[in-house]
Amino acid sequence: MAMAKEGNATSAEATAMVKKAVAFIKASGKDKGYSEISTKGGQFSDRDLYVTVYGMDGMVRAHGANEKMIGKNLIELKDVDGKAFVKERVELAAAKGTFWQDYKFTNPVSKKIEPKSMYCEKLDDAIICGGIYK
């Protein structure tokens, strides 16, 4: 059950949720982990904060806000400023493993394009991310 809090999620909440998702995937396996992450209103969704999982090829494996994205390769997806943020995310995961990334994306609560900062951790061949809107 999602927590009943007001306002936008914080960077500390995003980091904690990603770490919780990584631990859940490690304990339960990818299939159960990805399914739980993609459950709207589940434990990996809180206000404007949700978890996404990408493969190192840019394929969406789980998405906490939009299940229609699962199975789509978004490696070429660009934000409103032309930033290929999924490609950059894959490159950052390969180089750093754990990182924050800034880009612009539609906030599922406000439905407006807003600056977003995404915290990501690489787990095997996947990138587990959760972000905050600024």
CSV table of N, CA and C in Angstrom, one decimal, residues 24-133:
chain,number,residue,atom,x,y,z
A,24,PHE,N,14.7,-6.4,-3.1
A,24,PHE,CA,13.5,-7.3,-3.4
A,24,PHE,C,13.8,-8.2,-4.6
A,25,ILE,N,14.4,-7.6,-5.7
A,25,ILE,CA,14.8,-8.4,-6.9
A,25,ILE,C,15.8,-9.5,-6.5
A,26,LYS,N,16.8,-9.1,-5.7
A,26,LYS,CA,17.8,-10.1,-5.3
A,26,LYS,C,17.2,-11.2,-4.5
A,27,ALA,N,16.2,-10.9,-3.6
A,27,ALA,CA,15.6,-11.9,-2.7
A,27,ALA,C,14.5,-12.8,-3.5
A,28,SER,N,13.8,-12.1,-4.4
A,28,SER,CA,12.6,-12.8,-5.0
A,28,SER,C,12.8,-13.2,-6.4
A,29,GLY,N,13.9,-12.7,-7.1
A,29,GLY,CA,14.1,-13.1,-8.5
A,29,GLY,C,13.5,-12.0,-9.4
A,30,LYS,N,14.0,-12.0,-10.6
A,30,LYS,CA,13.6,-10.9,-11.6
A,30,LYS,C,12.1,-11.0,-11.9
A,31,ASP,N,11.6,-12.1,-12.2
A,31,ASP,CA,10.2,-12.2,-12.6
A,31,ASP,C,9.3,-11.6,-11.5
A,32,LYS,N,9.4,-12.1,-10.3
A,32,LYS,CA,8.5,-11.6,-9.2
A,32,LYS,C,8.9,-10.1,-8.9
A,33,GLY,N,10.1,-9.8,-8.9
A,33,GLY,CA,10.6,-8.4,-8.7
A,33,GLY,C,10.0,-7.4,-9.7
A,34,TYR,N,10.2,-7.7,-11.0
A,34,TYR,CA,9.7,-6.8,-12.0
A,34,TYR,C,8.2,-6.7,-12.0
A,35,SER,N,7.5,-7.8,-11.7
A,35,SER,CA,6.0,-7.8,-11.6
A,35,SER,C,5.6,-6.9,-10.5
A,36,GLU,N,6.2,-7.0,-9.3
A,36,GLU,CA,5.9,-6.2,-8.2
A,36,GLU,C,6.1,-4.7,-8.5
A,37,ILE,N,7.3,-4.4,-9.1
A,37,ILE,CA,7.6,-3.0,-9.4
A,37,ILE,C,6.6,-2.4,-10.4
A,38,SER,N,6.0,-3.2,-11.3
A,38,SER,CA,5.1,-2.7,-12.2
A,38,SER,C,3.6,-2.7,-11.7
A,39,THR,N,3.4,-3.0,-10.5
A,39,THR,CA,2.1,-3.0,-9.9
A,39,THR,C,1.8,-1.6,-9.4
A,40,LYS,N,0.8,-0.9,-10.0
A,40,LYS,CA,0.4,0.4,-9.6
A,40,LYS,C,-0.1,0.4,-8.2
A,41,GLY,N,0.3,1.4,-7.4
A,41,GLY,CA,-0.1,1.4,-6.0
A,41,GLY,C,0.5,0.4,-5.1
A,42,GLY,N,1.5,-0.3,-5.6
A,42,GLY,CA,2.2,-1.3,-4.8
A,42,GLY,C,3.3,-0.6,-4.0
A,43,GLN,N,4.2,-1.5,-3.4
A,43,GLN,CA,5.2,-1.0,-2.5
A,43,GLN,C,6.3,-0.2,-3.2
A,44,PHE,N,6.3,-0.2,-4.5
A,44,PHE,CA,7.4,0.6,-5.2
A,44,PHE,C,6.8,1.8,-6.0
A,45,SER,N,5.7,2.3,-5.4
A,45,SER,CA,5.0,3.5,-6.0
A,45,SER,C,4.6,4.4,-4.8
A,46,ASP,N,4.9,5.6,-4.8
A,46,ASP,CA,4.5,6.6,-3.8
A,46,ASP,C,4.4,8.0,-4.3
A,47,ARG,N,3.2,8.5,-4.5
A,47,ARG,CA,3.0,9.8,-5.0
A,47,ARG,C,3.6,9.9,-6.4
A,48,ASP,N,4.6,10.8,-6.6
A,48,ASP,CA,5.2,11.0,-7.9
A,48,ASP,C,6.5,10.1,-8.1
A,49,LEU,N,6.8,9.3,-7.1
A,49,LEU,CA,7.9,8.4,-7.1
A,49,LEU,C,7.5,7.0,-7.4
A,50,TYR,N,8.2,6.4,-8.4
A,50,TYR,CA,8.0,5.0,-8.8
A,50,TYR,C,9.3,4.5,-9.4
A,51,VAL,N,9.4,3.2,-9.5
A,51,VAL,CA,10.6,2.5,-9.9
A,51,VAL,C,10.4,2.0,-11.3
A,52,THR,N,11.5,2.2,-12.1
A,52,THR,CA,11.6,1.6,-13.5
A,52,THR,C,12.8,0.7,-13.5
A,53,VAL,N,12.7,-0.3,-14.4
A,53,VAL,CA,13.9,-1.2,-14.7
A,53,VAL,C,14.1,-1.2,-16.2
A,54,TYR,N,15.4,-1.0,-16.5
A,54,TYR,CA,15.8,-1.0,-17.9
A,54,TYR,C,16.9,-2.1,-18.1
A,55,GLY,N,16.9,-2.7,-19.2
A,55,GLY,CA,18.0,-3.6,-19.6
A,55,GLY,C,19.2,-2.7,-20.1
A,56,MET,N,20.3,-3.3,-20.2
A,56,MET,CA,21.5,-2.5,-20.6
A,56,MET,C,21.4,-2.2,-22.1
A,57,ASP,N,20.3,-2.7,-22.8
A,57,ASP,CA,20.1,-2.4,-24.2
A,57,ASP,C,19.0,-1.3,-24.3
A,58,GLY,N,18.5,-0.8,-23.2
A,58,GLY,CA,17.5,0.3,-23.2
A,58,GLY,C,16.1,-0.2,-23.2
A,59,MET,N,15.9,-1.6,-23.1
A,59,MET,CA,14.6,-2.2,-23.1
A,59,MET,C,14.0,-2.0,-21.7
A,60,VAL,N,12.7,-1.6,-21.6
A,60,VAL,CA,12.0,-1.4,-20.3
A,60,VAL,C,11.6,-2.8,-19.9
A,61,ARG,N,12.0,-3.2,-18.7
A,61,ARG,CA,11.6,-4.5,-18.1
A,61,ARG,C,10.6,-4.4,-17.1
A,62,ALA,N,10.5,-3.2,-16.4
A,62,ALA,CA,9.4,-3.0,-15.4
A,62,ALA,C,9.2,-1.5,-15.3
A,63,HIS,N,7.9,-1.1,-15.1
A,63,HIS,CA,7.6,0.4,-15.0
A,63,HIS,C,6.5,0.6,-14.0
A,64,GLY,N,6.8,1.3,-13.0
A,64,GLY,CA,5.8,1.5,-11.9
A,64,GLY,C,4.7,2.5,-12.2
A,65,ALA,N,4.8,3.3,-13.3
A,65,ALA,CA,3.8,4.3,-13.6
A,65,ALA,C,3.1,4.0,-14.9
A,66,ASN,N,3.7,3.3,-15.8
A,66,ASN,CA,3.0,3.0,-17.1
A,66,ASN,C,3.4,1.7,-17.7
A,67,GLU,N,2.6,0.7,-17.4
A,67,GLU,CA,2.8,-0.7,-17.8
A,67,GLU,C,2.9,-0.8,-19.3
A,68,LYS,N,2.4,0.1,-20.1
A,68,LYS,CA,2.5,0.1,-21.6
A,68,LYS,C,3.9,0.2,-22.1
A,69,MET,N,4.8,0.7,-21.2
A,69,MET,CA,6.2,0.9,-21.6
A,69,MET,C,7.0,-0.4,-21.5
A,70,ILE,N,6.5,-1.4,-20.8
A,70,ILE,CA,7.2,-2.6,-20.6
A,70,ILE,C,7.4,-3.3,-22.0
A,71,GLY,N,8.6,-3.8,-22.3
A,71,GLY,CA,8.9,-4.4,-23.5
A,71,GLY,C,9.3,-3.5,-24.6
A,72,LYS,N,9.3,-2.2,-24.4
A,72,LYS,CA,9.7,-1.2,-25.4
A,72,LYS,C,11.2,-0.9,-25.3
A,73,ASN,N,11.9,-0.8,-26.4
A,73,ASN,CA,13.2,-0.3,-26.3
A,73,ASN,C,13.3,1.2,-26.5
A,74,LEU,N,13.7,1.9,-25.5
A,74,LEU,CA,13.7,3.3,-25.5
A,74,LEU,C,15.1,4.0,-25.6
A,75,ILE,N,16.0,3.2,-26.1
A,75,ILE,CA,17.4,3.7,-26.2
A,75,ILE,C,17.6,5.0,-26.9
A,76,GLU,N,16.7,5.2,-27.9
A,76,GLU,CA,16.7,6.5,-28.7
A,76,GLU,C,15.8,7.6,-28.2
A,77,LEU,N,15.1,7.3,-27.1
A,77,LEU,CA,14.1,8.3,-26.6
A,77,LEU,C,14.8,9.6,-26.1
A,78,LYS,N,14.3,10.7,-26.5
A,78,LYS,CA,14.9,12.0,-26.1
A,78,LYS,C,13.9,12.8,-25.3
A,79,ASP,N,14.4,13.6,-24.4
A,79,ASP,CA,13.5,14.5,-23.6
A,79,ASP,C,13.2,15.8,-24.5
A,80,VAL,N,12.5,16.7,-23.9
A,80,VAL,CA,12.1,17.9,-24.7
A,80,VAL,C,13.3,18.8,-25.1
A,81,ASP,N,14.4,18.6,-24.5
A,81,ASP,CA,15.6,19.4,-24.8
A,81,ASP,C,16.5,18.6,-25.8
A,82,GLY,N,16.1,17.4,-26.2
A,82,GLY,CA,16.8,16.6,-27.2
A,82,GLY,C,17.9,15.7,-26.5
A,83,LYS,N,17.8,15.6,-25.2
A,83,LYS,CA,18.8,14.7,-24.5
A,83,LYS,C,18.3,13.2,-24.6
A,84,ALA,N,19.2,12.4,-25.1
A,84,ALA,CA,18.9,10.9,-25.2
A,84,ALA,C,19.2,10.3,-23.9
A,85,PHE,N,18.2,10.5,-22.9
A,85,PHE,CA,18.4,10.2,-21.5
A,85,PHE,C,18.5,8.7,-21.3
A,86,VAL,N,17.8,7.8,-22.0
A,86,VAL,CA,17.9,6.4,-21.8
A,86,VAL,C,19.3,5.9,-22.2
A,87,LYS,N,19.8,6.4,-23.4
A,87,LYS,CA,21.1,6.0,-23.8
A,87,LYS,C,22.2,6.5,-22.8
A,88,GLU,N,22.0,7.7,-22.3
A,88,GLU,CA,22.9,8.2,-21.3
A,88,GLU,C,22.9,7.4,-20.0
A,89,ARG,N,21.6,7.0,-19.7
A,89,ARG,CA,21.5,6.1,-18.5
A,89,ARG,C,22.2,4.8,-18.6
A,90,VAL,N,22.1,4.2,-19.7
A,90,VAL,CA,22.8,2.9,-20.0
A,90,VAL,C,24.4,3.2,-19.9
A,91,GLU,N,24.8,4.2,-20.5
A,91,GLU,CA,26.3,4.6,-20.4
A,91,GLU,C,26.7,4.8,-19.0
A,92,LEU,N,25.9,5.6,-18.2
A,92,LEU,CA,26.3,5.9,-16.9
A,92,LEU,C,26.3,4.6,-16.0
A,93,ALA,N,25.3,3.7,-16.3
A,93,ALA,CA,25.3,2.4,-15.5
A,93,ALA,C,26.5,1.6,-15.8
A,94,ALA,N,27.0,1.6,-17.1
A,94,ALA,CA,28.1,0.8,-17.4
A,94,ALA,C,29.4,1.4,-16.8
A,95,ALA,N,29.5,2.7,-16.8
A,95,ALA,CA,30.7,3.4,-16.3
A,95,ALA,C,30.7,3.5,-14.7
A,96,LYS,N,29.6,3.8,-14.1
A,96,LYS,CA,29.6,4.1,-12.7
A,96,LYS,C,28.9,3.1,-11.8
A,97,GLY,N,27.8,2.4,-12.3
A,97,GLY,CA,27.1,1.5,-11.5
A,97,GLY,C,26.0,2.1,-10.7
A,98,THR,N,26.3,3.2,-10.0
A,98,THR,CA,25.3,3.9,-9.1
A,98,THR,C,25.5,5.4,-9.4
A,99,PHE,N,24.4,6.1,-9.7
A,99,PHE,CA,24.5,7.5,-10.2
A,99,PHE,C,23.1,8.2,-10.1
A,100,TRP,N,23.2,9.5,-10.2
A,100,TRP,CA,22.0,10.4,-10.3
A,100,TRP,C,22.1,10.9,-11.8
A,101,GLN,N,21.0,11.1,-12.4
A,101,GLN,CA,20.9,11.6,-13.8
A,101,GLN,C,19.8,12.7,-13.8
A,102,ASP,N,20.0,13.8,-14.5
A,102,ASP,CA,19.0,14.8,-14.7
A,102,ASP,C,18.5,14.9,-16.1
A,103,TYR,N,17.2,15.0,-16.3
A,103,TYR,CA,16.6,15.2,-17.6
A,103,TYR,C,15.1,15.7,-17.3
A,104,LYS,N,14.3,15.8,-18.4
A,104,LYS,CA,13.0,16.3,-18.2
A,104,LYS,C,12.0,15.2,-18.6
A,105,PHE,N,10.9,15.1,-17.9
A,105,PHE,CA,9.9,14.0,-18.1
A,105,PHE,C,8.6,14.4,-17.6
A,106,THR,N,7.5,13.8,-18.1
A,106,THR,CA,6.2,14.1,-17.6
A,106,THR,C,5.9,13.5,-16.2
A,107,ASN,N,5.5,14.4,-15.3
A,107,ASN,CA,5.2,14.0,-14.0
A,107,ASN,C,3.8,13.3,-14.0
A,108,PRO,N,3.7,12.1,-13.5
A,108,PRO,CA,2.5,11.4,-13.5
A,108,PRO,C,1.4,12.0,-12.7
A,109,VAL,N,1.7,12.8,-11.7
A,109,VAL,CA,0.8,13.5,-10.8
A,109,VAL,C,0.3,14.8,-11.5
A,110,SER,N,1.2,15.7,-11.9
A,110,SER,CA,0.8,17.0,-12.5
A,110,SER,C,0.5,16.9,-14.0
A,111,LYS,N,1.0,15.8,-14.7
A,111,LYS,CA,0.8,15.6,-16.1
A,111,LYS,C,1.6,16.7,-16.9
A,112,LYS,N,2.5,17.4,-16.3
A,112,LYS,CA,3.4,18.4,-16.9
A,112,LYS,C,4.8,17.9,-17.1
A,113,ILE,N,5.5,18.4,-18.1
A,113,ILE,CA,6.9,18.1,-18.3
A,113,ILE,C,7.7,18.9,-17.3
A,114,GLU,N,8.5,18.2,-16.4
A,114,GLU,CA,9.2,18.9,-15.4
A,114,GLU,C,10.6,18.3,-15.3
A,115,PRO,N,11.5,19.1,-14.7
A,115,PRO,CA,12.9,18.6,-14.5
A,115,PRO,C,12.8,17.4,-13.5
A,116,LYS,N,13.6,16.4,-13.9
A,116,LYS,CA,13.5,15.2,-13.0
A,116,LYS,C,15.0,14.8,-12.8
A,117,SER,N,15.2,14.2,-11.6
A,117,SER,CA,16.5,13.7,-11.2
A,117,SER,C,16.3,12.2,-10.8
A,118,MET,N,17.0,11.3,-11.5
A,118,MET,CA,16.8,9.9,-11.4
A,118,MET,C,18.0,9.3,-10.7
A,119,TYR,N,17.7,8.5,-9.6
A,119,TYR,CA,18.7,7.7,-8.9
A,119,TYR,C,18.7,6.3,-9.5
A,120,CYS,N,19.8,5.8,-9.9
A,120,CYS,CA,19.9,4.4,-10.5
A,120,CYS,C,21.0,3.6,-9.9
A,121,GLU,N,20.7,2.3,-9.9
A,121,GLU,CA,21.7,1.3,-9.5
A,121,GLU,C,21.7,0.2,-10.5
A,122,LYS,N,22.9,-0.2,-11.0
A,122,LYS,CA,23.0,-1.3,-11.9
A,122,LYS,C,23.0,-2.6,-11.1
A,123,LEU,N,22.2,-3.6,-11.5
A,123,LEU,CA,22.1,-4.9,-10.9
A,123,LEU,C,22.2,-5.9,-12.0
A,124,ASP,N,23.3,-6.6,-12.1
A,124,ASP,CA,23.6,-7.6,-13.2
A,124,ASP,C,23.5,-6.8,-14.5
A,125,ASP,N,22.5,-7.3,-15.3
A,125,ASP,CA,22.3,-6.7,-16.7
A,125,ASP,C,21.1,-5.7,-16.7
A,126,ALA,N,20.8,-5.2,-15.5
A,126,ALA,CA,19.6,-4.3,-15.4
A,126,ALA,C,20.0,-3.0,-14.7
A,127,ILE,N,19.2,-2.0,-14.9
A,127,ILE,CA,19.3,-0.7,-14.3
A,127,ILE,C,18.0,-0.4,-13.5
A,128,ILE,N,18.1,-0.3,-12.2
A,128,ILE,CA,16.9,-0.1,-11.4
A,128,ILE,C,16.9,1.4,-11.0
A,129,CYS,N,15.9,2.2,-11.3
A,129,CYS,CA,15.8,3.6,-11.1
A,129,CYS,C,14.6,4.1,-10.4
A,130,GLY,N,14.7,5.2,-9.7
A,130,GLY,CA,13.6,5.9,-9.1
A,130,GLY,C,13.9,7.4,-9.1
A,131,GLY,N,13.0,8.2,-9.5
A,131,GLY,CA,13.3,9.6,-9.6
A,131,GLY,C,12.4,10.6,-8.9
A,132,ILE,N,12.9,11.8,-8.8
A,132,ILE,CA,12.1,12.9,-8.1
A,132,ILE,C,11.9,14.0,-9.1
A,133,TYR,N,10.8,14.7,-9.0
A,133,TYR,CA,10.5,15.8,-9.9
A,133,TYR,C,10.9,17.1,-9.0
